[in-house]
PDB file of C-alpha atoms in Angstrom:
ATOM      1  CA  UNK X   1     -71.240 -67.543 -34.739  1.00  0.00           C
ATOM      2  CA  UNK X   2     -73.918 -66.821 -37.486  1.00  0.00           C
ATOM      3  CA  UNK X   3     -72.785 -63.969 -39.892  1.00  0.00           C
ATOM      4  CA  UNK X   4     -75.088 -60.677 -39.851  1.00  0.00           C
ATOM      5  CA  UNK X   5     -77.064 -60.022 -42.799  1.00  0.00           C
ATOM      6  CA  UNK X   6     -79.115 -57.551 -43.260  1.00  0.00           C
ATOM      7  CA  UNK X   7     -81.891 -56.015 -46.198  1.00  0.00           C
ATOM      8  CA  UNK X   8     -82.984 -52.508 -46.442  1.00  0.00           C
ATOM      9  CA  UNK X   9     -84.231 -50.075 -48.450  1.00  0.00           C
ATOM     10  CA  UNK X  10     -82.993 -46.458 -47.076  1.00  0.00           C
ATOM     11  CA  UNK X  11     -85.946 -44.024 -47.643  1.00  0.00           C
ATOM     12  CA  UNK X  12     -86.137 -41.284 -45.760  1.00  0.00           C
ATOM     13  CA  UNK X  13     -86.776 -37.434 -45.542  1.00  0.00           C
ATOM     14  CA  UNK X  14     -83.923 -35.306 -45.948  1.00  0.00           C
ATOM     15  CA  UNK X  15     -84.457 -33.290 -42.614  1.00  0.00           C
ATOM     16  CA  UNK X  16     -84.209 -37.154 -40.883  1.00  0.00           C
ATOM     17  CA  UNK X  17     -81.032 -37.641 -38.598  1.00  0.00           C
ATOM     18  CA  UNK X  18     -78.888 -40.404 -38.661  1.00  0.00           C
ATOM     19  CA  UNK X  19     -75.257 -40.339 -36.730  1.00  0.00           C
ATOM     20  CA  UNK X  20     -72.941 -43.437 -36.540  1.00  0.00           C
ATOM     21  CA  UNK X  21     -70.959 -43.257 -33.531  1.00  0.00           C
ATOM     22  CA  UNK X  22     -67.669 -45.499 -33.258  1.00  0.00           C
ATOM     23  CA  UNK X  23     -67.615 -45.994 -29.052  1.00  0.00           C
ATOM     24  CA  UNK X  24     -63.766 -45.162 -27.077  1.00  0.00           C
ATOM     25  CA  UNK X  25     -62.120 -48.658 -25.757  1.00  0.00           C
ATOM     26  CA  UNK X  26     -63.233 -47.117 -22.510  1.00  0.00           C
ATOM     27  CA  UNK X  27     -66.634 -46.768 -23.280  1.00  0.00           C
ATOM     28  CA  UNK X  28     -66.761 -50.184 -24.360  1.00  0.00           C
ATOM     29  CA  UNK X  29     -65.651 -52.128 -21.816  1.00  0.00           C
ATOM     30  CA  UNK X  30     -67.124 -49.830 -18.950  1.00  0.00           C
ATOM     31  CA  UNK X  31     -70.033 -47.902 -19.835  1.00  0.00           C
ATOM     32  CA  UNK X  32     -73.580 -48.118 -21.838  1.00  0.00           C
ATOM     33  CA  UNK X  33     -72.655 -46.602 -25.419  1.00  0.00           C
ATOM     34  CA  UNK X  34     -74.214 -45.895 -28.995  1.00  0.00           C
ATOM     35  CA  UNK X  35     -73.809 -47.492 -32.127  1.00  0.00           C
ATOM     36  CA  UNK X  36     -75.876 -45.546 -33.981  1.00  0.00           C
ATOM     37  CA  UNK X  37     -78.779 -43.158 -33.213  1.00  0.00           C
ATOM     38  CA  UNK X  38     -81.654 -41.146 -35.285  1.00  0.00           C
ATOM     39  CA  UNK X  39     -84.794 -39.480 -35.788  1.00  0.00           C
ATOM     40  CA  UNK X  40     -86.493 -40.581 -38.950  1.00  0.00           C
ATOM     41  CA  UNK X  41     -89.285 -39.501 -41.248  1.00  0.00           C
ATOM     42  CA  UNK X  42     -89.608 -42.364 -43.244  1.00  0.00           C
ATOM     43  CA  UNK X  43     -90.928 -42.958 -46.720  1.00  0.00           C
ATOM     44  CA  UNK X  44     -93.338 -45.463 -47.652  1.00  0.00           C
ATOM     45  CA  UNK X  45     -90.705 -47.546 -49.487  1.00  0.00           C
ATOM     46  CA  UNK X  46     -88.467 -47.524 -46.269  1.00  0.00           C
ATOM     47  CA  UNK X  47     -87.880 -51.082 -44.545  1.00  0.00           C
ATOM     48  CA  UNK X  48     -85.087 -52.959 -42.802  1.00  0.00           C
ATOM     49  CA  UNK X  49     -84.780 -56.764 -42.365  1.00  0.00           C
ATOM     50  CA  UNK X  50     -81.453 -58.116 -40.879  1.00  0.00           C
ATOM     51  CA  UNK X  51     -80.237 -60.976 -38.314  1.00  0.00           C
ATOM     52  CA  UNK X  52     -76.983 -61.427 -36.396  1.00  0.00           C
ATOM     53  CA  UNK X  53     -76.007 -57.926 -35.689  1.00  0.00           C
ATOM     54  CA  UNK X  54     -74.514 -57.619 -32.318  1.00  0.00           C
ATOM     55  CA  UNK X  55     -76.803 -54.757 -31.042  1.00  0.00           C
ATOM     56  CA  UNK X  56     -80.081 -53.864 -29.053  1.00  0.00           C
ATOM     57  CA  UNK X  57     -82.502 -51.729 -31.065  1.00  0.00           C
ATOM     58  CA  UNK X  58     -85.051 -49.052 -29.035  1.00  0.00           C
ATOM     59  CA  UNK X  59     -87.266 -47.225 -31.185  1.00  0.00           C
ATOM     60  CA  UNK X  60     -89.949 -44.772 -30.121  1.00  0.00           C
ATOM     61  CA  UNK X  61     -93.013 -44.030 -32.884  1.00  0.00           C
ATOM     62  CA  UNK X  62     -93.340 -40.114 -32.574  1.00  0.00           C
ATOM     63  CA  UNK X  63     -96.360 -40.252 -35.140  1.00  0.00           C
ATOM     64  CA  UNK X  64     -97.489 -42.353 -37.758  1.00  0.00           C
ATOM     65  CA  UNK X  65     -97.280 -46.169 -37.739  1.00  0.00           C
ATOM     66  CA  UNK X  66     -95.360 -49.228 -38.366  1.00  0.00           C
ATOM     67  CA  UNK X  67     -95.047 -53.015 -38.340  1.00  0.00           C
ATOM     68  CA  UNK X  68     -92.564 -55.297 -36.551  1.00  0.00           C
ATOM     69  CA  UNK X  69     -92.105 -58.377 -37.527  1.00  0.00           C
ATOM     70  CA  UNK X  70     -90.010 -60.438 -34.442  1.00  0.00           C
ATOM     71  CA  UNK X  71     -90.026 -63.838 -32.699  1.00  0.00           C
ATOM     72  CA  UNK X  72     -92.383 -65.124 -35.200  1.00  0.00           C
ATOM     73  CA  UNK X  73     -94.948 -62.304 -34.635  1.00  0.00           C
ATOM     74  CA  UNK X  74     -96.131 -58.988 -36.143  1.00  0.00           C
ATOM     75  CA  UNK X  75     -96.861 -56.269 -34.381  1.00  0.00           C
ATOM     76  CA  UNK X  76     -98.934 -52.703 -35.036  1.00  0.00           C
ATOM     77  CA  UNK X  77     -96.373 -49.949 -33.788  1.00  0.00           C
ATOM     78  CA  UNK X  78     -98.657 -46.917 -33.098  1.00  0.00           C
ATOM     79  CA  UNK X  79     -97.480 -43.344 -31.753  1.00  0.00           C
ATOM     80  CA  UNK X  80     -96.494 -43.094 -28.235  1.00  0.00           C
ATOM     81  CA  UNK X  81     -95.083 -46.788 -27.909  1.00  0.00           C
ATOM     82  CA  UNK X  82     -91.694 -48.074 -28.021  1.00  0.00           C
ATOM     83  CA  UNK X  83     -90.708 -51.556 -28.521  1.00  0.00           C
ATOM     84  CA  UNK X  84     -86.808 -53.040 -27.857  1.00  0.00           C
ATOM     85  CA  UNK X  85     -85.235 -55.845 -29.488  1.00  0.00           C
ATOM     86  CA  UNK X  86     -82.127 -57.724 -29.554  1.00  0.00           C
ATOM     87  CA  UNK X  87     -81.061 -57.619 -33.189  1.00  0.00           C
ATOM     88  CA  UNK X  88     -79.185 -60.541 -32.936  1.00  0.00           C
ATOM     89  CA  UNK X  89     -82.596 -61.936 -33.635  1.00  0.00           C
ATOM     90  CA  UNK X  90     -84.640 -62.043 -36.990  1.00  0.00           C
ATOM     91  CA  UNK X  91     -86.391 -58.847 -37.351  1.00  0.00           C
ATOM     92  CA  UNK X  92     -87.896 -57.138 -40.296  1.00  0.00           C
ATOM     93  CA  UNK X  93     -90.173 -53.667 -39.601  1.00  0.00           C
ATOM     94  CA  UNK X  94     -91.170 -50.956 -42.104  1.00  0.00           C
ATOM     95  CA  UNK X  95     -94.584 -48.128 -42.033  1.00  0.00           C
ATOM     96  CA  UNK X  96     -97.550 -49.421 -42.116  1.00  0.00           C
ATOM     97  CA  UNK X  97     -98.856 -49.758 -45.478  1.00  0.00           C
ATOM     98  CA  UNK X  98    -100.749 -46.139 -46.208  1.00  0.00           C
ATOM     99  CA  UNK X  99     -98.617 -44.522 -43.474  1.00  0.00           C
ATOM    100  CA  UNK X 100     -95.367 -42.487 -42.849  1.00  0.00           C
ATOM    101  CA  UNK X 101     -93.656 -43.403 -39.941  1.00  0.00           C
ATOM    102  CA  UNK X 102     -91.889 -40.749 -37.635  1.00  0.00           C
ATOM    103  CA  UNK X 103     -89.435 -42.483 -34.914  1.00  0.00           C
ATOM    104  CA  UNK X 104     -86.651 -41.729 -33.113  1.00  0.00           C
ATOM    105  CA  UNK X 105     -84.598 -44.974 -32.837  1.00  0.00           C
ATOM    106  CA  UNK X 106     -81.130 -45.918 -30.981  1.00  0.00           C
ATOM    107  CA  UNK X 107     -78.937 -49.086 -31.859  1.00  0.00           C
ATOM    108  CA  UNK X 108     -77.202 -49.358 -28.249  1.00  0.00           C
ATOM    109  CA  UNK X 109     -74.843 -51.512 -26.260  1.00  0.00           C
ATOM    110  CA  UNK X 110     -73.126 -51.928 -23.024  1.00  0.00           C
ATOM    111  CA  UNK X 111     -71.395 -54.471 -20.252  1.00  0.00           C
ATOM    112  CA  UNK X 112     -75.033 -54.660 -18.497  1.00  0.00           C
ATOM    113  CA  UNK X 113     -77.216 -54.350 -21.918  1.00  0.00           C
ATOM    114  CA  UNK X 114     -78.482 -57.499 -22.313  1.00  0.00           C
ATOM    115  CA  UNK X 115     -79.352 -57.799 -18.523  1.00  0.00           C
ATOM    116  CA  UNK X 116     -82.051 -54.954 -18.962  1.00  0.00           C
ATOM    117  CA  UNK X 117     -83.334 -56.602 -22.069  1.00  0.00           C
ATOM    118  CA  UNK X 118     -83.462 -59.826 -20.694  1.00  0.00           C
ATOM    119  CA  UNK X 119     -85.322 -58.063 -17.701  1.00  0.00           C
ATOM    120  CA  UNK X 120     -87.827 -55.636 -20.064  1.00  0.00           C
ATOM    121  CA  UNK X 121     -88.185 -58.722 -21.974  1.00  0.00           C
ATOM    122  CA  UNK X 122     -89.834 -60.935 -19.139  1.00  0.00           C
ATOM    123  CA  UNK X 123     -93.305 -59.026 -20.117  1.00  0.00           C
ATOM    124  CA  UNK X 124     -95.344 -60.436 -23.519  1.00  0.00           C
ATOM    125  CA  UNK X 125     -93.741 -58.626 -26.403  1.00  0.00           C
ATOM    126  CA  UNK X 126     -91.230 -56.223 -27.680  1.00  0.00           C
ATOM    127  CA  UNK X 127     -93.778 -53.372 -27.733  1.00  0.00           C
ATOM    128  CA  UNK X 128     -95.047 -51.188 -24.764  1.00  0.00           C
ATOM    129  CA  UNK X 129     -97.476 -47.881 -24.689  1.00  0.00           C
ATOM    130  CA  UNK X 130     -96.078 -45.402 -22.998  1.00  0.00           C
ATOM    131  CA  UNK X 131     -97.905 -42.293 -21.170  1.00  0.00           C
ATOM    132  CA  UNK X 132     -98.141 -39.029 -22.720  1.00  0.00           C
ATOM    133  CA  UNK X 133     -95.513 -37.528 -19.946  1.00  0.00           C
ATOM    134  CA  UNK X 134     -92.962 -39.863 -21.137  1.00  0.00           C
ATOM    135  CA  UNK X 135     -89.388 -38.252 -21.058  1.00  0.00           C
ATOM    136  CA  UNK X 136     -88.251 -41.488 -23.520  1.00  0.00           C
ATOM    137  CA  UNK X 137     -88.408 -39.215 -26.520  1.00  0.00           C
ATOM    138  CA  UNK X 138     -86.614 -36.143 -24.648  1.00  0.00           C
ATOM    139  CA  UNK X 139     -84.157 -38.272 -23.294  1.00  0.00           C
ATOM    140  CA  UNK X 140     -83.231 -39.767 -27.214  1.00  0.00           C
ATOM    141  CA  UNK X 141     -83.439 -35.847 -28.364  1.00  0.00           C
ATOM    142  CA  UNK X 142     -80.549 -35.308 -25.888  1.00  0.00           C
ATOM    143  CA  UNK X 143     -78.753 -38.293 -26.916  1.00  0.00           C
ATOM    144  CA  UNK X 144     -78.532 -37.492 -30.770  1.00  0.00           C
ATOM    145  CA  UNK X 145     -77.719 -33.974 -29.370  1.00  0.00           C
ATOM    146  CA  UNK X 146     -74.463 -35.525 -27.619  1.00  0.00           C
ATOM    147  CA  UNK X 147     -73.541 -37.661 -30.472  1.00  0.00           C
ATOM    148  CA  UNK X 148     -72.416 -34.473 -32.794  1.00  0.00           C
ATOM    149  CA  UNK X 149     -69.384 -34.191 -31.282  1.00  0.00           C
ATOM    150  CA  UNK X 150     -67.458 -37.082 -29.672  1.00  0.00           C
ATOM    151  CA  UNK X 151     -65.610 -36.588 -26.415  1.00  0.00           C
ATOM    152  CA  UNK X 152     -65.337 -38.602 -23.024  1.00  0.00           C
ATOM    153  CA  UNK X 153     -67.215 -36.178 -21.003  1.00  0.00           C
ATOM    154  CA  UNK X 154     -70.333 -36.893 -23.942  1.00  0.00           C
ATOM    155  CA  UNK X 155     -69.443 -40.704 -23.449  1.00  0.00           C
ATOM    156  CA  UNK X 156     -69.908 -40.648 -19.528  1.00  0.00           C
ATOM    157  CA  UNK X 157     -73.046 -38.310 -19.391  1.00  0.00           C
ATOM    158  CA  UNK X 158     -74.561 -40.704 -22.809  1.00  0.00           C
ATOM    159  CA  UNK X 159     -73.865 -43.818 -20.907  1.00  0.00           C
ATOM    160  CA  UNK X 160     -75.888 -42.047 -18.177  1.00  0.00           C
ATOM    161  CA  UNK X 161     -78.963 -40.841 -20.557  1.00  0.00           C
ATOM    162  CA  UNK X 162     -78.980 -44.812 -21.975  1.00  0.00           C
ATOM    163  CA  UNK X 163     -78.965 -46.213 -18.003  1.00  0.00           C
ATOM    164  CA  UNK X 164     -82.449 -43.621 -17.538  1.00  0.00           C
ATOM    165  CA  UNK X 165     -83.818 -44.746 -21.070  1.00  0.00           C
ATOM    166  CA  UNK X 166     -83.557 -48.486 -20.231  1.00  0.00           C
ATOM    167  CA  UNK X 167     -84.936 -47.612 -16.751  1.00  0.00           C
ATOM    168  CA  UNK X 168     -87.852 -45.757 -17.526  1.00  0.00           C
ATOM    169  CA  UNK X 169     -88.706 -48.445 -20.040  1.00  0.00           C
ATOM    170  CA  UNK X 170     -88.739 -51.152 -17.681  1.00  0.00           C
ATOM    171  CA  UNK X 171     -90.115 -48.976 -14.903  1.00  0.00           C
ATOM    172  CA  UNK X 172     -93.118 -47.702 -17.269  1.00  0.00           C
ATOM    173  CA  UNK X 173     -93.917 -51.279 -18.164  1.00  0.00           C
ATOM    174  CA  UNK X 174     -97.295 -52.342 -16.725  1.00  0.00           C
ATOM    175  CA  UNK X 175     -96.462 -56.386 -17.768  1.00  0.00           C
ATOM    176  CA  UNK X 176     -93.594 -56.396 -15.546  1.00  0.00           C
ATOM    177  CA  UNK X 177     -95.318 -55.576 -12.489  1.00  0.00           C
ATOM    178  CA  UNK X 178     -92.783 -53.609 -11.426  1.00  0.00           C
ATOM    179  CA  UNK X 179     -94.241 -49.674 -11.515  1.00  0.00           C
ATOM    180  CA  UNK X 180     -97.151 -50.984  -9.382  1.00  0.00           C
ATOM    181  CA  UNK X 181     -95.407 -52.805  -6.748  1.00  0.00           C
ATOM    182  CA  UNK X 182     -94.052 -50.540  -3.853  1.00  0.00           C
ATOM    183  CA  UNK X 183     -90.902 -52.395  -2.139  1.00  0.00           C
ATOM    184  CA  UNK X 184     -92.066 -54.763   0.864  1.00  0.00           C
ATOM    185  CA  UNK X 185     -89.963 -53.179   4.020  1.00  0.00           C
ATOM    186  CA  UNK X 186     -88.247 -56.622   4.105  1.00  0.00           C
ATOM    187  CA  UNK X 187     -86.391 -55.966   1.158  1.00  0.00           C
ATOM    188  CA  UNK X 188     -85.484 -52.643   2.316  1.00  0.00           C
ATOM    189  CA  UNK X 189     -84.283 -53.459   5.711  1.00  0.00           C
ATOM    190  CA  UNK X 190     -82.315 -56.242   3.405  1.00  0.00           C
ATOM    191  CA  UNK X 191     -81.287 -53.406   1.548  1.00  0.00           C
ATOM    192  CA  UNK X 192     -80.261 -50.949   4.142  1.00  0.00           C
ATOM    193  CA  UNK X 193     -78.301 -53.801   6.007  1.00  0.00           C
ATOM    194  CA  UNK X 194     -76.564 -54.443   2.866  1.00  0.00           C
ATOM    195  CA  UNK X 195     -75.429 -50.718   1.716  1.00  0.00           C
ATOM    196  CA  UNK X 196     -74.030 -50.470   5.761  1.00  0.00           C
ATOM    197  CA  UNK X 197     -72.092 -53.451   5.824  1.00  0.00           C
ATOM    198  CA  UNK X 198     -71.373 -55.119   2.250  1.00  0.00           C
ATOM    199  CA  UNK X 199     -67.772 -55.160   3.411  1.00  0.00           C
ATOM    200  CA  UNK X 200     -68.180 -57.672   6.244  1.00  0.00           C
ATOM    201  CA  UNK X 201     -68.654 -61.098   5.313  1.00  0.00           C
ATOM    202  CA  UNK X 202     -72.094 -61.645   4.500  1.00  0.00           C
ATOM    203  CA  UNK X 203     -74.231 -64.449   3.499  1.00  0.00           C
ATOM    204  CA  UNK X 204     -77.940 -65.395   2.693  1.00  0.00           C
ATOM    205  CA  UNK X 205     -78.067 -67.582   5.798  1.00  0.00           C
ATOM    206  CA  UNK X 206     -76.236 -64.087   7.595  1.00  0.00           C
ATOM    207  CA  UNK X 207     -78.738 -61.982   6.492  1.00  0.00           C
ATOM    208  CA  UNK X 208     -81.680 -64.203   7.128  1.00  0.00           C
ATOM    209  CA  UNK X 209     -81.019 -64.342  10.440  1.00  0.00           C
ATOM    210  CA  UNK X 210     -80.504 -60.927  10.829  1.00  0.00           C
ATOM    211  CA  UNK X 211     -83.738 -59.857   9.613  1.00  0.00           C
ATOM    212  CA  UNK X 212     -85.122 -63.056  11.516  1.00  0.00           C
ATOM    213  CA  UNK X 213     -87.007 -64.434   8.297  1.00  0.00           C
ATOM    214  CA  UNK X 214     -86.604 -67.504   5.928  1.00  0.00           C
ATOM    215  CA  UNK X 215     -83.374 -66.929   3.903  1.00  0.00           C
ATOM    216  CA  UNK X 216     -85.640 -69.000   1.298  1.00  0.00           C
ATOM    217  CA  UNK X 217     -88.061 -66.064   1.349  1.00  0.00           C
ATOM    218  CA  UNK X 218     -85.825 -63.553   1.620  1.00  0.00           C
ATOM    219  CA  UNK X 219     -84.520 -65.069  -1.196  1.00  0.00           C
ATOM    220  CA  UNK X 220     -87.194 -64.852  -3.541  1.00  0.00           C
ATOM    221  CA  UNK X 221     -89.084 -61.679  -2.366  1.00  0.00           C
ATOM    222  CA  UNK X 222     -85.201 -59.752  -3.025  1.00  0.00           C
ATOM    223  CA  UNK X 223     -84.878 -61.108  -6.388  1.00  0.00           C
ATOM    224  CA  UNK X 224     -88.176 -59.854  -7.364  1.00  0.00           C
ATOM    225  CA  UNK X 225     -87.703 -56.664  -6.202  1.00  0.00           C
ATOM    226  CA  UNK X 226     -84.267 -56.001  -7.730  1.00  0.00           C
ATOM    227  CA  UNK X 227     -83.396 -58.772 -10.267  1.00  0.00           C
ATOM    228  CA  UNK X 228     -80.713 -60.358  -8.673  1.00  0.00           C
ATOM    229  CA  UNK X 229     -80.524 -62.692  -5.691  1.00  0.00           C
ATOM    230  CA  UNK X 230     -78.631 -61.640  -2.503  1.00  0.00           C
ATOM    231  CA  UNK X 231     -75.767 -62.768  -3.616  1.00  0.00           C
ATOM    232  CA  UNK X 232     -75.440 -60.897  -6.627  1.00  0.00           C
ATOM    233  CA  UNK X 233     -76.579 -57.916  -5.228  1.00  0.00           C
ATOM    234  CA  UNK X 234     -73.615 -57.636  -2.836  1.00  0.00           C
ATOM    235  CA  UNK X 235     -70.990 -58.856  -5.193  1.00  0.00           C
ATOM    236  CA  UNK X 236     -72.406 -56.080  -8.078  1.00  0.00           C
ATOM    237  CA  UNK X 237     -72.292 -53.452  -5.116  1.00  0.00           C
ATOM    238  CA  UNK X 238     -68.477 -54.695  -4.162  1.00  0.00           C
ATOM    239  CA  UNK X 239     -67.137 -54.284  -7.783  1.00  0.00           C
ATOM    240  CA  UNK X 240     -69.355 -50.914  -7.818  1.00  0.00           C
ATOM    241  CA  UNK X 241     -67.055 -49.946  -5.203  1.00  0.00           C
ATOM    242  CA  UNK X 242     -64.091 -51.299  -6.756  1.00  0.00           C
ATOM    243  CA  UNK X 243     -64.444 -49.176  -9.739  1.00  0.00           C
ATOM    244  CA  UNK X 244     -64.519 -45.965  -7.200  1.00  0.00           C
ATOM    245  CA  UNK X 245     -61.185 -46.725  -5.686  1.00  0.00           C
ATOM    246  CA  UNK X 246     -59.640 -47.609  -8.579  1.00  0.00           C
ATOM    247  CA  UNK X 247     -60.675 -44.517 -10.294  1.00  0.00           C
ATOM    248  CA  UNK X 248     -60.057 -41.968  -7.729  1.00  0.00           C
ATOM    249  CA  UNK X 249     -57.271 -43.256  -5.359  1.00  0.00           C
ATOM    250  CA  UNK X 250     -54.274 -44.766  -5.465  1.00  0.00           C
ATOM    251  CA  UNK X 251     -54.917 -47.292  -2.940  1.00  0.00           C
ATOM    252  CA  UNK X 252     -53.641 -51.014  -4.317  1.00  0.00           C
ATOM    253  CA  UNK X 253     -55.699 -53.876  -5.924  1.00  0.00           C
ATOM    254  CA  UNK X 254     -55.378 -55.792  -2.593  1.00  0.00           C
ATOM    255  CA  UNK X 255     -55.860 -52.525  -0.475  1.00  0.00           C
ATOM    256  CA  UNK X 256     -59.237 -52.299  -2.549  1.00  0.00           C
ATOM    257  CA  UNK X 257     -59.712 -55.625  -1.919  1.00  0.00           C
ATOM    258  CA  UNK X 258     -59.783 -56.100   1.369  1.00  0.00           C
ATOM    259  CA  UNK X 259     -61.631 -52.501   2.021  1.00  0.00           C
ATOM    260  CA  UNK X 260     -64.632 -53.782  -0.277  1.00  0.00           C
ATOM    261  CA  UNK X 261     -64.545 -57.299   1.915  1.00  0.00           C
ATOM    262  CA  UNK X 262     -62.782 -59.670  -0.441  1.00  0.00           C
ATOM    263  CA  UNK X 263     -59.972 -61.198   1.596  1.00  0.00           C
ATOM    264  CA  UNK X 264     -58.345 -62.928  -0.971  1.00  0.00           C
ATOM    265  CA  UNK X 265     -56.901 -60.865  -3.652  1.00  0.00           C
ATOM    266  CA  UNK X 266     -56.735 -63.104  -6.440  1.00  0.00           C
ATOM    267  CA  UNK X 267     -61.091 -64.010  -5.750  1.00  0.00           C
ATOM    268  CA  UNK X 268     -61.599 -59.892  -6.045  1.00  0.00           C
ATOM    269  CA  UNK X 269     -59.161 -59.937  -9.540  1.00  0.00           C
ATOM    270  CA  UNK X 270     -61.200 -62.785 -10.899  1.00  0.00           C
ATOM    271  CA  UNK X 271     -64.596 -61.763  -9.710  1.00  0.00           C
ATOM    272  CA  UNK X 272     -63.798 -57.920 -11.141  1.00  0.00           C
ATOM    273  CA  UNK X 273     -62.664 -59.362 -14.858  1.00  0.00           C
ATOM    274  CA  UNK X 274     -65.379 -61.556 -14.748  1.00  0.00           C
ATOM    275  CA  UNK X 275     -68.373 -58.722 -14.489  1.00  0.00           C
ATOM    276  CA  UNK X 276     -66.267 -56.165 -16.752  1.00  0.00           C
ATOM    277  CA  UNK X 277     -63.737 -58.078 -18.883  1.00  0.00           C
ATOM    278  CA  UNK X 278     -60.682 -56.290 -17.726  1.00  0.00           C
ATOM    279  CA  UNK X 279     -58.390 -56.741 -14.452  1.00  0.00           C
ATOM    280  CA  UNK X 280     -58.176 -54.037 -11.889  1.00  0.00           C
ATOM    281  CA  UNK X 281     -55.382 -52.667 -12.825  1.00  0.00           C
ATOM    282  CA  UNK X 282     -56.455 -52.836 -16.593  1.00  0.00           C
ATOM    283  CA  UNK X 283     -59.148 -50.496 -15.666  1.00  0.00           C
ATOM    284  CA  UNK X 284     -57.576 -48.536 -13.919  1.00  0.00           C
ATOM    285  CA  UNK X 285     -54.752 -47.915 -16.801  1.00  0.00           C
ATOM    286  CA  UNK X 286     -57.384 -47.016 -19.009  1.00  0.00           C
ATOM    287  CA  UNK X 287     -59.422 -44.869 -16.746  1.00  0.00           C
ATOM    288  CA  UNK X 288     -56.635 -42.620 -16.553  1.00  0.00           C
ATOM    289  CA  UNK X 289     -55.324 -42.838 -20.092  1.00  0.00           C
ATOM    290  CA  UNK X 290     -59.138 -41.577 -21.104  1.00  0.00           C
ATOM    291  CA  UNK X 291     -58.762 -38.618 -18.982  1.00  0.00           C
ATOM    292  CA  UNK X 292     -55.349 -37.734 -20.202  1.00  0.00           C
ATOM    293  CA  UNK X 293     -56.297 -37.847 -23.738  1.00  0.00           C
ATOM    294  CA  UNK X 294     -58.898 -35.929 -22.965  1.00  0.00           C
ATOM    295  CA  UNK X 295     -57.013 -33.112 -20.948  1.00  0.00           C
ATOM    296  CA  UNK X 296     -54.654 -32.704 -24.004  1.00  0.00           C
ATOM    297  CA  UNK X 297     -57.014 -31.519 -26.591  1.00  0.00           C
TER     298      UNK X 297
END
């Protein structure tokens, strides 16, 4: 693995806002979290330039512009647009020359991160417009609001500001097609069949039939509609699930098993590691240790 590196020059106002947050194991391994989050007034001087760093950037231009240089482009970054990055990649940005730059910016991370930036990043660009009623801005406010004092109820209720950020992002996106394209009923008769009976063994070639259409269709039109494939979809929703009973009962790992509709214990114990890097009963240990630690203070 390349080592980060990074080049700045740290000009700002003094009213500007800058809080490093150092995210709970919990938080971590099962939840969206911060690294660090702001609202800057920058200076003219101000720039940063940096590769390697484990970390998706979201930025928001409140007024003023600036200039991002990434994936061997530079782009204008006027007020009321956003752009998102993975900062594992070469980036450089700074005000454009003549301007101060006002932002409010998040460095963010998160089991399922890189799945919405892969999916935001299917449109041309790292930069979108966004509408004049856009909450993005409101909902970073009440993130840096959270991130003065640390606890896991301000973990759980951030992870849940940075799953509407992401969402209105890709939602508000015009290049991905996806705020102008109301659900075909297939997909939600696909959908509905799903939610009732993701516990019963299902299949494409199941469902297909089913809904008497194509599976190769099906297919295709679902994965459109809710970036993943039929597959997926179930499996994400079993492990969903899984998570549930594992935080609030005290059924067993194969009780859970089999009531999600994974007969074979040691399939649901690889299939749950596999989408959040811990076993069942790993997660479950630490789910409660979290809330005891936070009982006690």
């Amino acid at each position: 693995m390349q080592a980060y590196w990074e080049s700045a020059e740290h000009a700002w106002s003094e009213d500007s806002i800058r809080l490093i947050n150092t995210p709970s194991d919990f938080a971590r391994t099962a939840l969206f979290y911060v690294q660090e989050i702001g609202h800057f007034k920058t200076l003219s001087t101000y720039y940063t330039e940096r590769e390697y760093l484990d970390s998706f950037l979201l930025v928001y231009t409140v007024s003023g512009q600036g200039r991002l240089s990434y994936g061997g482009k530079v782009y204008p970054i006027l007020p009321q647009q956003i752009f998102l990055i993975d900062c594992m990649n070469y980036q450089h940005y700074a005000p454009a020359k003549g301007h101060v730059w006002e932002k409010l910016w998040v460095h963010l991370h998160g089991a399922s991160a890189r799945a919405y930036y892969e999916q935001f990043s299917q449109g041309d660009g790292p930069v979108r417009s966004t509408s004049q009623e856009t909450p993005v801005p409101e909902i970073l406010r009440n993130l840096i609001e959270l991130h003065y004092y640390k606890s896991l109820r301000n973990e759980l209720l951030s992870s849940k500001l940075i799953v509407e950020l992401l969402t209105e992002v890709i939602l508000s996106s015009p290049l991905t097609d996806i705020s102008t394209m109301d659900t075909p009923q297939l997909v939600m008769e696909a959908l509905d069949f799903i939610y009732k009976r993701y516990n019963e063994k299902l299949s494409l070639d199941y469902l297909a039939n089913k809904l008497s259409v194509n599976k190769y269709h099906l297919s295709k039109l679902f994965k459109i509609h809710t970036g993943l494939s039929p597959g997926e979809y179930i499996i994400n929703l079993r492990i969903t699930r899984a998570k549930e009973l594992l935080k609030y009962s005290e059924l067993t790992v194969a009780e859970i098993s089999e009531k999600i509709g994974v007969d074979n214990v040691s399939h649901f114990i690889n299939l749950f590691k596999d989408r959040t890097e811990l076993t069942p009963l790993s997660f479950r240990k630490t789910w409660k240790n979290q809330l005891k630690s936070e009982f006690s203070r």
